Coordinates of C-alpha atoms in Angstrom, one line a residue:
M1 CA -55.6 -93.7 10.0
K2 CA -53.6 -96.6 8.5
T3 CA -53.5 -94.8 5.1
L4 CA -52.2 -91.7 6.8
K5 CA -49.5 -93.6 8.7
K6 CA -48.4 -95.2 5.4
L7 CA -48.1 -91.9 3.7
R8 CA -46.2 -90.4 6.6
H9 CA -43.8 -93.3 6.7
A10 CA -43.2 -93.1 3.0
F11 CA -42.6 -89.4 3.3
A12 CA -40.1 -89.9 6.1
L13 CA -38.0 -92.3 4.1
C14 CA -38.1 -90.7 0.7
G15 CA -37.6 -87.2 2.2
I16 CA -34.1 -88.2 3.5
S17 CA -32.7 -88.2 -0.1
A18 CA -35.3 -85.8 -1.7
L19 CA -34.4 -83.0 0.6
F20 CA -31.1 -82.5 -1.2
T21 CA -32.1 -82.9 -4.8
G22 CA -33.8 -80.9 -7.5
P23 CA -33.9 -77.2 -8.4
A24 CA -36.6 -75.1 -6.7
Q25 CA -37.3 -71.6 -5.5
A26 CA -37.7 -71.1 -1.8
M27 CA -41.2 -70.2 -0.9
P28 CA -41.8 -67.2 1.3
A29 CA -45.1 -68.7 2.6
L30 CA -46.4 -72.2 3.3
D31 CA -50.2 -72.9 3.3
P32 CA -51.4 -75.3 6.0
L33 CA -52.1 -78.9 5.0
M34 CA -55.3 -78.6 7.1
T35 CA -57.1 -75.8 8.9
G36 CA -59.3 -76.2 11.9
A37 CA -59.4 -76.2 15.6
A38 CA -56.3 -76.6 17.8
P39 CA -55.4 -80.1 19.0
T40 CA -57.4 -81.1 22.1
A41 CA -54.8 -83.7 23.4
A42 CA -51.8 -81.7 24.7
G43 CA -48.4 -83.2 24.9
Q44 CA -48.5 -85.7 22.1
G45 CA -45.2 -84.7 20.5
L46 CA -43.6 -86.1 17.3
A47 CA -43.2 -89.8 16.9
G48 CA -39.6 -90.8 17.1
A49 CA -38.0 -94.1 16.0
W50 CA -34.4 -94.7 17.3
Y51 CA -31.9 -97.2 15.9
K52 CA -28.7 -98.3 17.5
V53 CA -26.0 -99.4 15.1
N54 CA -23.1 -101.8 15.8
D55 CA -20.0 -99.5 16.3
D56 CA -17.7 -101.7 14.3
A57 CA -20.0 -102.3 11.3
R58 CA -19.0 -101.0 7.9
F59 CA -22.1 -100.5 5.7
S60 CA -22.2 -96.8 4.6
N61 CA -22.6 -96.3 0.8
Y62 CA -21.4 -92.7 1.1
Q63 CA -18.8 -92.0 -1.6
W64 CA -15.3 -90.9 -0.6
S65 CA -12.1 -90.3 -2.5
E66 CA -8.7 -90.7 -0.7
G67 CA -5.3 -89.7 -2.0
G68 CA -6.7 -88.8 -5.5
A69 CA -8.0 -92.3 -6.1
A70 CA -11.5 -92.9 -7.6
S71 CA -14.4 -92.5 -5.2
T72 CA -15.7 -95.6 -3.5
E73 CA -18.1 -96.3 -0.6
V74 CA -16.8 -95.4 2.8
K75 CA -17.6 -99.0 4.0
N76 CA -14.7 -100.2 1.8
F77 CA -12.1 -98.4 4.0
G78 CA -10.8 -99.9 7.2
W79 CA -11.8 -96.8 9.1
G80 CA -15.2 -96.5 7.5
T81 CA -17.3 -97.9 10.4
G82 CA -20.7 -96.5 11.5
I83 CA -22.9 -93.9 9.9
W84 CA -21.5 -91.4 7.5
S85 CA -24.4 -89.7 5.8
T86 CA -28.1 -89.0 5.9
M87 CA -28.4 -91.4 3.0
D88 CA -27.6 -94.2 5.4
I89 CA -30.7 -93.5 7.5
A90 CA -33.1 -95.0 5.0
D91 CA -31.2 -98.3 5.0
I92 CA -31.0 -98.3 8.8
A93 CA -34.7 -97.7 9.2
S94 CA -35.7 -100.2 6.5
G95 CA -35.5 -103.1 8.8
Q96 CA -33.0 -104.9 6.5
N97 CA -29.7 -103.6 7.9
P98 CA -28.3 -106.5 10.0
N99 CA -26.1 -104.0 11.9
V100 CA -29.0 -102.5 13.8
T101 CA -28.7 -103.9 17.4
A102 CA -31.6 -102.1 19.1
I103 CA -34.7 -100.0 18.4
A104 CA -36.6 -97.6 20.7
H105 CA -39.5 -95.2 20.3
T106 CA -40.5 -91.8 21.7
V107 CA -43.3 -89.4 21.5
S108 CA -42.1 -86.0 22.6
D109 CA -40.5 -82.7 21.7
I110 CA -37.0 -83.0 20.2
S111 CA -34.1 -82.4 22.6
F112 CA -31.8 -85.4 23.2
A113 CA -28.1 -86.1 23.7
N114 CA -25.8 -88.8 24.9
N115 CA -23.6 -88.6 28.0
L116 CA -20.5 -87.7 26.0
Y117 CA -22.3 -84.5 25.0
N118 CA -24.0 -83.8 28.4
N119 CA -20.8 -84.2 30.4
T120 CA -18.7 -82.1 28.0
Y121 CA -20.5 -79.3 26.4
G122 CA -22.6 -76.3 27.5
A123 CA -26.0 -74.9 26.8
S124 CA -28.0 -75.0 23.5
P125 CA -28.5 -72.1 21.2
W126 CA -31.8 -71.5 23.0
H127 CA -30.1 -71.7 26.5
V128 CA -32.6 -74.2 27.7
D129 CA -30.1 -76.2 29.7
G130 CA -26.8 -77.8 29.5
V131 CA -27.9 -81.4 30.0
R132 CA -30.6 -83.0 27.8
P133 CA -32.5 -86.2 28.2
L134 CA -30.6 -89.2 27.0
A135 CA -31.5 -90.5 23.6
P136 CA -33.7 -93.5 24.4
I137 CA -31.5 -95.9 22.4
V138 CA -28.5 -95.2 24.7
I139 CA -30.2 -95.3 28.1
A140 CA -29.8 -99.0 28.7
V141 CA -26.0 -98.8 28.3
G142 CA -25.4 -95.8 30.4
G143 CA -25.7 -93.1 27.8
G144 CA -22.3 -93.8 26.2
E145 CA -23.5 -95.2 22.9
T146 CA -22.3 -93.1 20.0
N147 CA -23.5 -94.6 16.7
Y148 CA -27.3 -94.2 16.3
A149 CA -30.0 -92.7 14.1
A150 CA -33.5 -91.4 14.6
V151 CA -36.5 -90.6 12.4
F152 CA -39.0 -88.1 13.7
T153 CA -42.4 -87.6 12.0
G154 CA -45.6 -85.8 12.7
Y155 CA -47.3 -82.5 12.6
L156 CA -47.1 -78.9 13.9
Y157 CA -50.1 -76.8 14.8
V158 CA -49.6 -73.1 14.2
A159 CA -52.0 -71.0 16.3
T160 CA -51.0 -67.6 15.2
S161 CA -50.3 -66.4 11.7
G162 CA -47.0 -64.7 11.0
K163 CA -43.3 -65.2 10.2
Y164 CA -41.6 -68.3 11.7
D165 CA -38.1 -69.7 11.6
F166 CA -37.0 -73.2 12.6
G167 CA -33.7 -74.1 14.1
V168 CA -31.8 -77.4 14.4
F169 CA -28.8 -77.9 16.6
S170 CA -27.1 -81.1 15.6
D171 CA -24.0 -83.3 16.0
D172 CA -23.6 -85.0 13.5
G173 CA -25.9 -85.0 10.5
F174 CA -29.6 -84.4 9.9
S175 CA -32.3 -83.5 7.3
F176 CA -35.3 -81.4 8.2
S177 CA -38.4 -80.5 6.2
L178 CA -41.6 -78.5 6.9
T179 CA -44.4 -79.3 4.5
G180 CA -47.5 -77.3 3.6
A181 CA -50.2 -77.8 1.0
N182 CA -48.3 -75.8 -1.6
G183 CA -44.8 -77.3 -1.1
L184 CA -41.9 -77.9 1.3
L185 CA -38.9 -76.2 2.8
G186 CA -35.9 -78.1 3.9
M187 CA -32.4 -78.0 5.3
G188 CA -29.7 -80.4 6.4
Q189 CA -26.1 -81.4 7.2
D190 CA -25.6 -84.2 4.8
N191 CA -22.5 -86.1 5.8
V192 CA -20.0 -86.3 8.7
A193 CA -17.0 -86.0 6.4
E194 CA -17.8 -82.4 5.6
S195 CA -19.2 -81.5 9.0
S196 CA -17.5 -79.3 11.5
G197 CA -19.3 -81.2 14.3
R198 CA -21.9 -79.4 16.4
S199 CA -23.7 -76.9 14.2
Y200 CA -26.8 -74.7 14.4
F201 CA -29.0 -74.3 11.3
S202 CA -31.8 -71.9 10.5
L203 CA -34.5 -72.8 8.0
A204 CA -34.9 -69.1 7.0
E205 CA -31.1 -68.7 6.6
E206 CA -30.7 -71.9 4.6
N207 CA -33.4 -70.9 2.2
D208 CA -32.6 -67.2 1.9
L209 CA -35.9 -66.1 3.6
L210 CA -35.4 -62.8 5.3
G211 CA -37.2 -62.8 8.6
G212 CA -38.6 -66.3 8.2
V213 CA -41.4 -68.1 6.4
D214 CA -45.1 -66.9 6.5
L215 CA -47.3 -69.5 8.1
S216 CA -51.1 -69.4 8.5
V217 CA -53.2 -71.0 11.3
G218 CA -53.4 -74.7 10.8
Y219 CA -51.4 -78.0 10.6
Y220 CA -48.0 -78.6 8.9
A221 CA -46.0 -81.8 8.5
I222 CA -42.6 -82.1 10.0
N223 CA -39.9 -84.7 9.1
L224 CA -36.5 -84.7 10.9
N225 CA -33.9 -87.4 10.3
Y226 CA -30.8 -87.5 12.5
Y227 CA -27.6 -89.5 13.1
N228 CA -24.6 -89.4 15.4
R229 CA -21.3 -91.1 14.5
L230 CA -18.8 -91.5 17.3
E231 CA -18.3 -89.4 20.5
A232 CA -20.8 -86.6 21.4
G233 CA -24.3 -86.6 20.0
V234 CA -27.0 -84.0 20.3
I235 CA -30.2 -83.0 18.5
D236 CA -32.5 -80.1 19.2
L237 CA -35.5 -78.7 17.2
G238 CA -36.5 -75.2 18.0
W239 CA -38.5 -72.3 16.5
A240 CA -39.0 -68.6 16.6
G241 CA -42.5 -67.2 16.2
P242 CA -43.8 -63.8 15.3
D243 CA -42.3 -62.4 18.5
G244 CA -38.8 -63.4 17.3
Q245 CA -38.0 -65.4 20.5
W246 CA -36.3 -68.8 20.2
S247 CA -37.4 -71.8 22.2
L248 CA -37.7 -75.6 21.9
I249 CA -41.0 -76.4 20.2
P250 CA -43.4 -77.4 23.0
P251 CA -44.9 -80.9 22.7
E252 CA -48.4 -79.6 23.0
V253 CA -48.2 -78.2 19.4
L254 CA -46.4 -81.3 18.0
L255 CA -48.6 -84.2 17.1
N256 CA -48.1 -87.7 15.7
H257 CA -51.5 -87.6 13.9
V258 CA -54.2 -85.0 12.9
P259 CA -58.0 -85.4 12.6
E260 CA -59.4 -87.6 9.9
P261 CA -60.6 -87.9 7.1
A262 CA -59.6 -84.6 5.4
S263 CA -56.0 -84.9 6.6
V264 CA -55.3 -87.8 4.3
A265 CA -56.1 -86.0 1.1
L266 CA -54.4 -82.8 2.2
F267 CA -51.3 -84.5 3.4
S268 CA -51.1 -86.3 0.0
L269 CA -51.0 -82.9 -1.7
G270 CA -48.2 -81.9 0.6
L271 CA -46.1 -84.8 -0.6
L272 CA -46.1 -83.3 -4.1
G273 CA -43.7 -80.6 -2.8
V274 CA -41.0 -83.1 -1.7
W275 CA -39.3 -83.4 -5.0
G276 CA -38.9 -79.6 -5.4
V277 CA -36.5 -78.9 -2.5
R278 CA -33.0 -77.9 -3.4
R279 CA -30.0 -78.4 -1.3
K280 CA -28.3 -75.2 -0.1
R281 CA -24.9 -75.7 1.4
R282 CA -23.8 -73.4 4.2
A283 CA -21.1 -71.0 3.3

């Protein structure tokens, strides 16, 4: 189990940058990392690590050019406080960033917001509700905290073969990957400077997969990295199965571990696909 946890943690951090690099062809089908019986312990959910960042801190290495000048890190500008890119998440999660003021953990499905979102905006793309649970890193201060990041890792169990799509509703940035034994599919909104704010993303759309990706019965790895900078923040992870109906992914098919020992070897094979994912910008 310790080996699996180390592999999963390494995948979570390297996947933040690898999601957006390297040429590859989108795969119309992903093979499971592991086949076998459905999970017996319902309601585990993905493992989430949340990081609150000092609102006034300047630490982002995201490159920015202003007024035709040469690019420099956002942290060098007086206005460049907080998180600006998914590339900042690895630094925040490393334990070395002195601007992290609080850490929290969750095991659940993925549907969170802060009060600035809940009190202002309406229902999600899946029309689940208009008010989500508060991100755990902001609960202690009344839900108003606005600069934070999260890393979600774990596994998805697919009980029925067929075409699937995955959707992320995010404000501000995120990277998402679904890993199988034969490779990985990813999508993301890389930086807040080019973001329009709240946006909905489809894995099939971002990878030019008409109708979705074919999944067989078994276990797949999920990695989702997220951040919010200033004001409203929200993150939802949903899916559409063979019936085409969208919903939040229920926690009973999301797991933070899978049975040993075969999972270790199969998950290692899945990591080989990390470096082949291309970034595809939205039109």
